[in-house]
Short mmCIF file of C-alpha atoms and ligand atoms in Angstrom, two decimals:
data_model
loop_
_atom_site.label_atom_id
_atom_site.label_comp_id
_atom_site.label_asym_id
_atom_site.label_seq_id
_atom_site.Cartn_x
_atom_site.Cartn_y
_atom_site.Cartn_z
CA MET A 1 -83.74 27.50 36.74
CA LEU A 2 -83.75 25.44 33.44
CA VAL A 3 -86.92 26.73 31.03
CA ILE A 4 -87.41 24.78 28.14
CA LEU A 5 -89.10 25.75 24.91
CA LYS A 6 -91.15 23.35 23.23
CA PRO A 7 -89.55 22.37 19.62
CA ASP A 8 -92.17 24.43 17.70
CA ALA A 9 -92.14 27.33 20.25
CA THR A 10 -92.33 30.69 17.80
CA ALA A 11 -90.01 33.64 18.26
CA GLU A 12 -93.03 35.61 19.77
CA ASP A 13 -92.77 33.50 22.81
CA LEU A 14 -89.90 33.02 23.50
CA GLU A 15 -89.70 37.01 23.48
CA ARG A 16 -92.94 37.37 25.83
CA VAL A 17 -91.04 34.08 28.04
CA LEU A 18 -87.92 36.50 27.97
CA GLY A 19 -89.95 39.74 28.46
CA ARG A 20 -92.39 37.92 32.04
CA ILE A 21 -88.31 36.98 33.38
CA GLU A 22 -86.99 40.40 32.90
CA SER A 23 -90.33 41.63 34.42
CA LEU A 24 -90.06 39.78 37.63
CA GLY A 25 -86.14 40.84 37.99
CA GLY A 26 -84.56 37.99 36.48
CA ALA A 27 -82.31 37.66 33.29
CA ALA A 28 -81.99 34.55 31.28
CA GLU A 29 -79.27 33.26 29.01
CA VAL A 30 -80.60 31.60 25.85
CA HIS A 31 -78.95 28.30 24.62
CA ARG A 32 -79.27 27.27 21.05
CA PRO A 33 -79.32 25.14 18.74
CA ARG A 34 -80.89 21.92 19.70
CA GLN A 35 -84.07 22.99 22.18
CA ILE A 36 -84.52 26.13 23.31
CA LEU A 37 -82.60 26.30 26.68
CA LEU A 38 -83.13 29.58 28.83
CA ALA A 39 -81.32 29.62 32.13
CA VAL A 40 -82.34 31.68 34.72
CA ARG A 41 -80.62 34.26 37.16
CA GLY A 42 -80.74 36.41 39.54
CA ALA A 43 -84.51 36.47 41.36
CA ASP A 44 -86.77 34.57 42.97
CA ILE A 45 -88.95 33.24 40.44
CA ASN A 46 -91.99 30.92 41.21
CA PRO A 47 -91.75 28.11 38.31
CA GLN A 48 -95.16 28.53 38.33
CA THR A 49 -95.51 31.75 36.96
CA LEU A 50 -93.85 30.45 33.41
CA VAL A 51 -94.82 26.99 33.04
CA ALA A 52 -98.10 27.90 31.92
CA MET A 53 -96.99 30.59 29.06
CA SER A 54 -97.03 29.82 25.46
CA GLY A 55 -94.08 27.48 23.99
CA VAL A 56 -92.83 26.40 27.41
CA GLU A 57 -92.89 22.77 27.64
CA THR A 58 -91.28 22.26 30.88
CA VAL A 59 -89.66 24.62 34.17
CA GLN A 60 -86.87 22.88 36.03
CA PRO A 61 -86.07 24.50 39.35
CA SER A 62 -83.32 22.63 40.19
CA ALA A 63 -81.78 21.40 37.23
CA PRO A 64 -78.79 19.31 37.93
CA GLY A 65 -76.92 20.98 35.56
CA TYR A 66 -77.54 19.30 32.50
CA TRP A 67 -80.99 18.83 30.95
CA LEU A 68 -80.34 17.50 27.18
CA ALA A 69 -78.06 14.30 28.61
CA SER A 70 -81.09 13.33 31.32
CA ARG A 71 -83.35 10.53 31.20
CA ARG A 72 -86.48 13.08 32.11
CA ALA A 73 -85.72 15.14 28.86
CA HIS A 74 -85.13 11.88 26.32
CA PRO A 75 -87.07 8.93 27.90
CA GLU A 76 -85.89 6.64 25.19
CA ASP A 77 -82.27 5.33 24.88
CA THR A 78 -80.03 7.01 22.41
CA VAL A 79 -78.37 4.57 19.74
CA VAL A 80 -75.04 6.14 17.68
CA ARG A 81 -74.75 5.05 14.74
CA VAL A 82 -71.29 4.43 13.32
CA ARG A 83 -71.14 3.00 9.75
CA GLY A 84 -73.73 0.33 10.18
CA ARG A 85 -72.73 -0.50 13.90
CA SER A 86 -75.55 0.31 16.57
CA VAL A 87 -74.27 1.30 19.93
CA GLY A 88 -77.07 1.73 22.90
CA GLY A 89 -80.39 1.00 23.11
CA ASP A 90 -81.36 -2.91 23.31
CA HIS A 91 -78.21 -3.61 20.70
CA PRO A 92 -75.94 -6.37 22.09
CA PRO A 93 -72.83 -4.64 23.69
CA VAL A 94 -70.00 -4.08 21.22
CA LEU A 95 -66.28 -4.55 21.34
CA ILE A 96 -64.11 -1.68 20.41
CA ALA A 97 -61.00 -2.88 20.63
CA GLY A 98 -57.09 -2.04 19.37
CA PRO A 99 -53.56 -0.56 20.54
CA CYS A 100 -53.06 2.31 22.70
CA ALA A 101 -50.95 4.30 20.59
CA VAL A 102 -50.63 4.24 16.78
CA GLU A 103 -46.70 3.40 16.38
CA THR A 104 -45.83 1.95 13.18
CA GLU A 105 -48.30 0.88 10.14
CA ASP A 106 -47.45 -2.79 10.44
CA GLN A 107 -48.04 -2.60 14.32
CA LEU A 108 -51.38 -0.49 13.56
CA MET A 109 -52.42 -3.47 11.15
CA ARG A 110 -51.61 -6.65 12.97
CA SER A 111 -52.87 -5.48 15.94
CA ALA A 112 -56.61 -4.42 14.25
CA GLU A 113 -56.14 -7.60 12.39
CA ALA A 114 -56.43 -9.34 16.32
CA ALA A 115 -58.97 -7.39 17.60
CA LEU A 116 -61.31 -7.79 14.16
CA GLU A 117 -60.55 -11.46 14.51
CA ALA A 118 -61.60 -11.19 18.14
CA GLY A 119 -65.04 -9.28 17.07
CA ALA A 120 -64.43 -6.14 17.61
CA GLN A 121 -66.92 -3.60 15.61
CA MET A 122 -64.29 -0.35 16.03
CA LEU A 123 -60.69 -0.06 15.91
CA ARG A 124 -59.49 2.02 18.61
CA GLY A 125 -55.73 3.79 18.38
CA GLY A 126 -54.04 6.52 19.27
CA ALA A 127 -52.57 9.16 16.96
CA TYR A 128 -51.84 12.05 19.87
CA LYS A 129 -51.52 10.01 23.50
CA PRO A 130 -52.19 12.60 26.57
CA ARG A 131 -48.80 11.33 28.56
CA THR A 132 -48.29 12.14 32.43
CA SER A 133 -44.55 12.63 31.79
CA PRO A 134 -43.63 14.97 28.61
CA TYR A 135 -40.59 12.60 27.65
CA SER A 136 -43.16 9.42 26.76
CA PHE A 137 -44.26 8.54 23.62
CA GLN A 138 -46.69 11.47 22.27
CA GLY A 139 -48.04 9.61 19.07
CA LEU A 140 -47.15 10.30 15.84
CA GLY A 141 -49.65 12.95 15.45
CA GLU A 142 -51.06 13.91 11.65
CA GLU A 143 -48.63 10.68 10.49
CA GLY A 144 -51.06 8.26 13.08
CA LEU A 145 -54.52 9.77 11.82
CA ALA A 146 -53.03 8.81 8.08
CA MET A 147 -52.25 5.46 9.15
CA LEU A 148 -55.63 5.27 10.40
CA ALA A 149 -57.63 6.08 7.46
CA ARG A 150 -55.72 3.72 5.66
CA VAL A 151 -56.25 0.79 7.71
CA ARG A 152 -59.86 1.99 7.43
CA GLU A 153 -59.53 1.69 4.00
CA ARG A 154 -58.21 -1.79 3.52
CA LEU A 155 -60.11 -3.33 6.60
CA GLY A 156 -63.35 -1.85 6.66
CA VAL A 157 -63.37 -0.72 10.37
CA PRO A 158 -65.00 2.71 11.80
CA ILE A 159 -61.77 4.30 13.92
CA VAL A 160 -62.35 5.94 17.36
CA THR A 161 -59.16 7.92 18.14
CA GLU A 162 -58.85 10.88 20.78
CA MET A 163 -58.56 14.79 20.13
CA ARG A 164 -55.88 15.73 22.76
CA ASP A 165 -56.49 19.36 21.70
CA ALA A 166 -59.49 21.36 20.12
CA ALA A 167 -57.00 23.06 17.50
CA THR A 168 -56.52 19.25 15.49
CA LEU A 169 -60.39 19.13 14.99
CA GLU A 170 -60.00 20.11 11.54
CA LEU A 171 -57.31 17.02 10.78
CA PHE A 172 -60.29 14.75 12.76
CA GLN A 173 -62.31 16.23 10.03
CA GLN A 174 -60.08 16.07 7.04
CA TYR A 175 -59.00 12.22 7.92
CA ASP A 176 -62.58 11.71 8.61
CA MET A 177 -62.24 9.62 11.86
CA ASP A 178 -65.23 8.20 12.36
CA VAL A 179 -65.69 9.06 16.15
CA ILE A 180 -63.86 11.19 18.47
CA GLN A 181 -62.51 10.02 21.91
CA ILE A 182 -62.24 12.99 24.72
CA GLY A 183 -59.59 11.21 27.06
CA ALA A 184 -60.57 11.17 30.71
CA ARG A 185 -58.15 14.17 31.30
CA ASN A 186 -59.44 16.67 28.72
CA MET A 187 -63.47 15.52 30.04
CA GLN A 188 -63.81 18.99 32.01
CA ASN A 189 -61.66 21.04 28.85
CA TYR A 190 -64.98 22.78 27.95
CA GLU A 191 -63.13 23.68 24.72
CA ILE A 192 -62.96 20.45 23.26
CA LEU A 193 -66.13 19.44 24.54
CA ARG A 194 -67.71 22.87 22.70
CA ARG A 195 -65.52 21.75 19.59
CA ALA A 196 -66.65 18.43 19.86
CA GLY A 197 -70.05 19.23 19.80
CA LYS A 198 -69.63 21.07 16.39
CA ALA A 199 -67.31 17.97 15.03
CA GLY A 200 -70.28 16.48 13.09
CA ARG A 201 -69.35 13.17 14.40
CA PRO A 202 -69.85 10.80 17.18
CA VAL A 203 -67.77 11.77 20.45
CA LEU A 204 -66.59 8.69 22.94
CA LEU A 205 -66.69 10.95 26.33
CA LYS A 206 -64.41 8.50 28.88
CA ARG A 207 -65.28 9.68 32.75
CA GLY A 208 -62.38 11.82 34.22
CA PRO A 209 -60.76 9.55 37.10
CA ALA A 210 -61.87 12.14 39.73
CA THR A 211 -65.35 13.03 38.95
CA SER A 212 -68.44 12.75 39.64
CA VAL A 213 -71.42 10.90 37.73
CA GLU A 214 -73.02 13.89 37.42
CA GLU A 215 -70.32 16.23 36.20
CA TRP A 216 -69.08 13.53 33.85
CA LEU A 217 -72.84 14.51 32.63
CA MET A 218 -72.79 17.82 32.86
CA ALA A 219 -69.32 17.54 30.47
CA ALA A 220 -71.89 15.21 27.84
CA GLU A 221 -74.51 18.33 28.00
CA TYR A 222 -71.49 20.77 26.25
CA VAL A 223 -71.35 18.56 23.29
CA LEU A 224 -74.74 17.37 23.38
CA LEU A 225 -76.01 21.50 23.61
CA ALA A 226 -73.63 22.57 20.85
CA GLY A 227 -75.61 20.49 18.74
CA ASN A 228 -73.92 16.72 18.58
CA PRO A 229 -76.54 13.89 20.18
CA ASP A 230 -74.25 11.55 19.55
CA VAL A 231 -72.22 10.75 22.96
CA ILE A 232 -70.95 7.11 23.81
CA LEU A 233 -70.28 7.97 27.53
CA CYS A 234 -67.35 5.59 28.82
CA GLU A 235 -66.39 4.27 32.48
CA ARG A 236 -62.73 3.83 32.55
CA GLY A 237 -62.10 3.78 36.50
CA VAL A 238 -61.72 6.80 39.31
CA LEU A 239 -59.12 6.97 41.20
CA PRO A 240 -58.61 4.18 43.56
CA PRO A 241 -57.86 4.58 47.68
CA ALA A 242 -54.43 3.52 48.35
CA SER A 243 -55.29 -0.41 49.42
CA VAL A 244 -56.42 -0.67 45.23
CA ALA A 245 -54.16 -2.62 43.31
CA THR A 246 -55.41 -1.88 40.37
CA ARG A 247 -54.37 1.19 38.20
CA TYR A 248 -57.60 3.01 38.61
CA GLN A 249 -60.77 1.33 39.77
CA LEU A 250 -63.59 0.50 37.55
CA ASP A 251 -66.79 2.06 39.07
CA ILE A 252 -69.36 -0.71 38.35
CA ALA A 253 -72.25 0.74 40.08
CA ALA A 254 -71.89 3.99 37.81
CA ILE A 255 -72.82 2.17 34.89
CA PRO A 256 -76.78 1.49 35.97
CA ILE A 257 -76.49 4.87 38.05
CA VAL A 258 -76.17 6.31 34.24
CA ARG A 259 -78.37 4.31 32.60
CA ARG A 260 -81.20 5.27 35.39
CA LEU A 261 -80.06 9.13 35.02
CA SER A 262 -79.17 9.35 31.06
CA HIS A 263 -80.33 8.02 27.88
CA LEU A 264 -76.65 8.13 26.45
CA PRO A 265 -74.85 4.91 25.66
CA VAL A 266 -72.34 3.96 28.18
CA ILE A 267 -69.71 1.31 27.66
CA ALA A 268 -66.19 0.39 30.20
CA ASP A 269 -62.57 0.58 29.62
CA PRO A 270 -61.19 -2.50 31.75
CA SER A 271 -58.13 -1.75 30.01
CA HIS A 272 -57.06 1.70 31.72
CA ALA A 273 -58.92 0.24 34.78
CA ALA A 274 -57.07 -2.40 35.49
CA GLY A 275 -53.60 -1.47 34.27
CA ALA A 276 -52.69 -5.63 34.06
CA ARG A 277 -53.80 -7.22 31.51
CA ASP A 278 -54.99 -10.67 33.25
CA LEU A 279 -57.79 -8.28 35.22
CA VAL A 280 -59.46 -7.34 31.90
CA VAL A 281 -61.74 -10.34 31.25
CA PRO A 282 -63.19 -10.37 35.42
CA LEU A 283 -63.51 -6.68 34.95
CA ALA A 284 -64.98 -6.77 31.27
CA GLN A 285 -67.66 -9.37 32.89
CA ALA A 286 -68.69 -7.40 35.33
CA ALA A 287 -69.24 -4.38 33.21
CA ILE A 288 -71.73 -6.00 31.07
CA ALA A 289 -73.30 -7.79 33.58
CA ALA A 290 -74.08 -4.10 35.65
CA GLY A 291 -75.30 -3.25 32.02
CA ALA A 292 -72.32 -1.72 29.74
CA GLN A 293 -73.43 -1.60 26.34
CA GLY A 294 -70.18 -1.73 25.16
CA LEU A 295 -66.26 -2.51 25.93
CA LEU A 296 -63.20 -0.61 24.96
CA VAL A 297 -60.38 -2.79 25.55
CA GLU A 298 -56.73 -2.55 24.52
CA VAL A 299 -55.22 -5.09 22.12
CA HIS A 300 -51.98 -5.22 20.64
CA ALA A 301 -50.15 -7.59 18.24
CA GLU A 302 -46.75 -7.50 20.66
CA PRO A 303 -47.85 -6.13 23.98
CA CYS A 304 -44.03 -6.27 25.23
CA GLN A 305 -42.80 -3.96 22.21
CA ALA A 306 -45.77 -1.45 22.83
CA LEU A 307 -45.00 2.37 23.08
CA CYS A 308 -47.54 2.56 26.03
CA ASP A 309 -49.79 1.02 27.89
CA GLY A 310 -47.77 -2.72 26.61
CA ARG A 311 -48.76 -4.37 30.72
CA GLN A 312 -52.33 -3.61 30.14
CA ALA A 313 -53.02 -4.59 26.27
CA LEU A 314 -53.90 -7.96 25.35
CA GLU A 315 -52.13 -10.25 23.28
CA PRO A 316 -54.21 -11.27 20.12
CA GLY A 317 -54.74 -14.77 22.09
CA GLN A 318 -56.17 -12.94 25.06
CA ALA A 319 -58.48 -11.42 23.13
CA ARG A 320 -60.33 -14.07 21.29
CA ALA A 321 -60.42 -15.92 24.99
CA LEU A 322 -62.03 -12.27 26.02
CA MET A 323 -64.62 -13.74 23.77
CA GLU A 324 -64.91 -16.64 24.42
CA ASN A 325 -65.27 -16.31 28.06
CA LEU A 326 -67.85 -13.66 27.88
CA ARG A 327 -69.58 -16.51 24.73
CA ARG A 328 -69.14 -18.58 27.81
CA HIS A 329 -70.81 -16.93 30.68
CA GLY A 330 -74.01 -16.18 28.71
CA TYR A 331 -73.02 -12.61 27.12
CA VAL A 332 -72.32 -13.71 23.73
CA PRO A 333 -74.62 -16.70 22.21
CA GLU A 334 -73.02 -19.69 20.83
CA PRO A 335 -72.36 -19.56 17.68
CA ALA A 336 -71.09 -16.01 17.57
CA PRO A 337 -70.96 -14.83 14.01
CA ALA A 338 -67.38 -14.43 12.80
CA ALA A 339 -65.64 -10.78 13.17
CA SER A 340 -68.91 -9.17 13.87
CA GLY A 341 -68.53 -7.71 17.50
CA LEU A 342 -70.56 -9.10 20.49
CA VAL A 343 -73.71 -9.85 18.21
CA GLY A 344 -76.55 -11.24 20.29
CA ALA A 345 -75.28 -10.69 23.77
CA ARG A 346 -77.49 -11.36 26.45
CA VAL A 347 -79.46 -7.53 27.16
CA ILE A 348 -79.11 -6.72 30.80
CA ASP A 349 -82.70 -5.66 31.97
CA TRP A 350 -81.05 -1.60 33.69
CA ARG A 351 -84.47 0.12 33.83
CA PRO A 352 -85.54 1.22 37.02
CA SER A 353 -89.12 -0.25 37.53
C1 PEP B 1 -56.43 5.82 26.42
O1 PEP B 1 -57.47 5.54 26.14
O2 PEP B 1 -55.14 5.30 25.80
C2 PEP B 1 -56.30 6.59 27.44
C3 PEP B 1 -55.05 7.54 27.49
O3 PEP B 1 -57.19 6.36 28.71
P1 PEP B 1 -57.74 7.60 29.36
O4 PEP B 1 -58.45 9.10 29.13
O5 PEP B 1 -58.88 7.10 30.07
O6 PEP B 1 -56.70 7.50 30.39
MN1 MN B 2 -53.92 3.25 26.59
#
């Protein structure tokens, strides 16, 4: 059971509620700082005995393990702002694009230019790559963060990059990385989630390939509970049955489901779901049609030379074609302003009736 106190509840209100819970044989854990949440255990307490107390906003007898991420707690859409770009709400879908990994400054710069020419509003590239094999390219580490910071200087584009290990948070802050990605493998790494909650910058939280929508929202709850309200959820495909030919299976239904359950913006990554560049465009279309508020797409200046995920990276011309395709299908109006993202895209009405 969760007891949520009003933002203006006093210390006396909190003491009285804690006292009542204890007098009924229960125990409560207090969670700050965003809102006071009491997780109540150990007793069969009737919620009605708490709900009318001074300072209590609501009692959730069967909270699904998340509250701050839920639409019940926050009926309006959250809009995450990153250096003047907006993700979520009724804002048109954003395009976040770039190479899987930062390899060299020249490769990063040329891939970034290709992404921006296609209309990307944010540049994404990994300096720390979580790889299945320890022999695969692991990323340039701090040198990669420095390159990302320099390319941002030159092109004026915000950076999204993955934090693979909680111990590197200070470096991400030092290089002022704009958005911290938490990769699919780390979605349930609770230390990273808590640290990202104190990072003072937005978090892009990928869904683990073997996790439910509820587990994904509980992961977001860790970040929100630690004090960071700016979480962007990213659907990147779940484990496919053997009969499915793609790398993962983009869970299209999860997009409207999450938008119903949560106020947080949700974007889709068709690149990792597909694992093959020729499937990126149709999956991107499907995701936006289902209500995705943005796309995360891998774009590389020379995919055949890529050290990581080259098969799924769009070539520069294909990245432009992706935009043209979305425009042709009505997701982006004619004429699209140059290099400003999917401005004016059709906004899908996803709201539950
Ligand atoms: C990535 O974003 O490059 C990546 C490794 O993706 P995921 O965490 O979804 O596997
Ligand atoms: Mn990748």
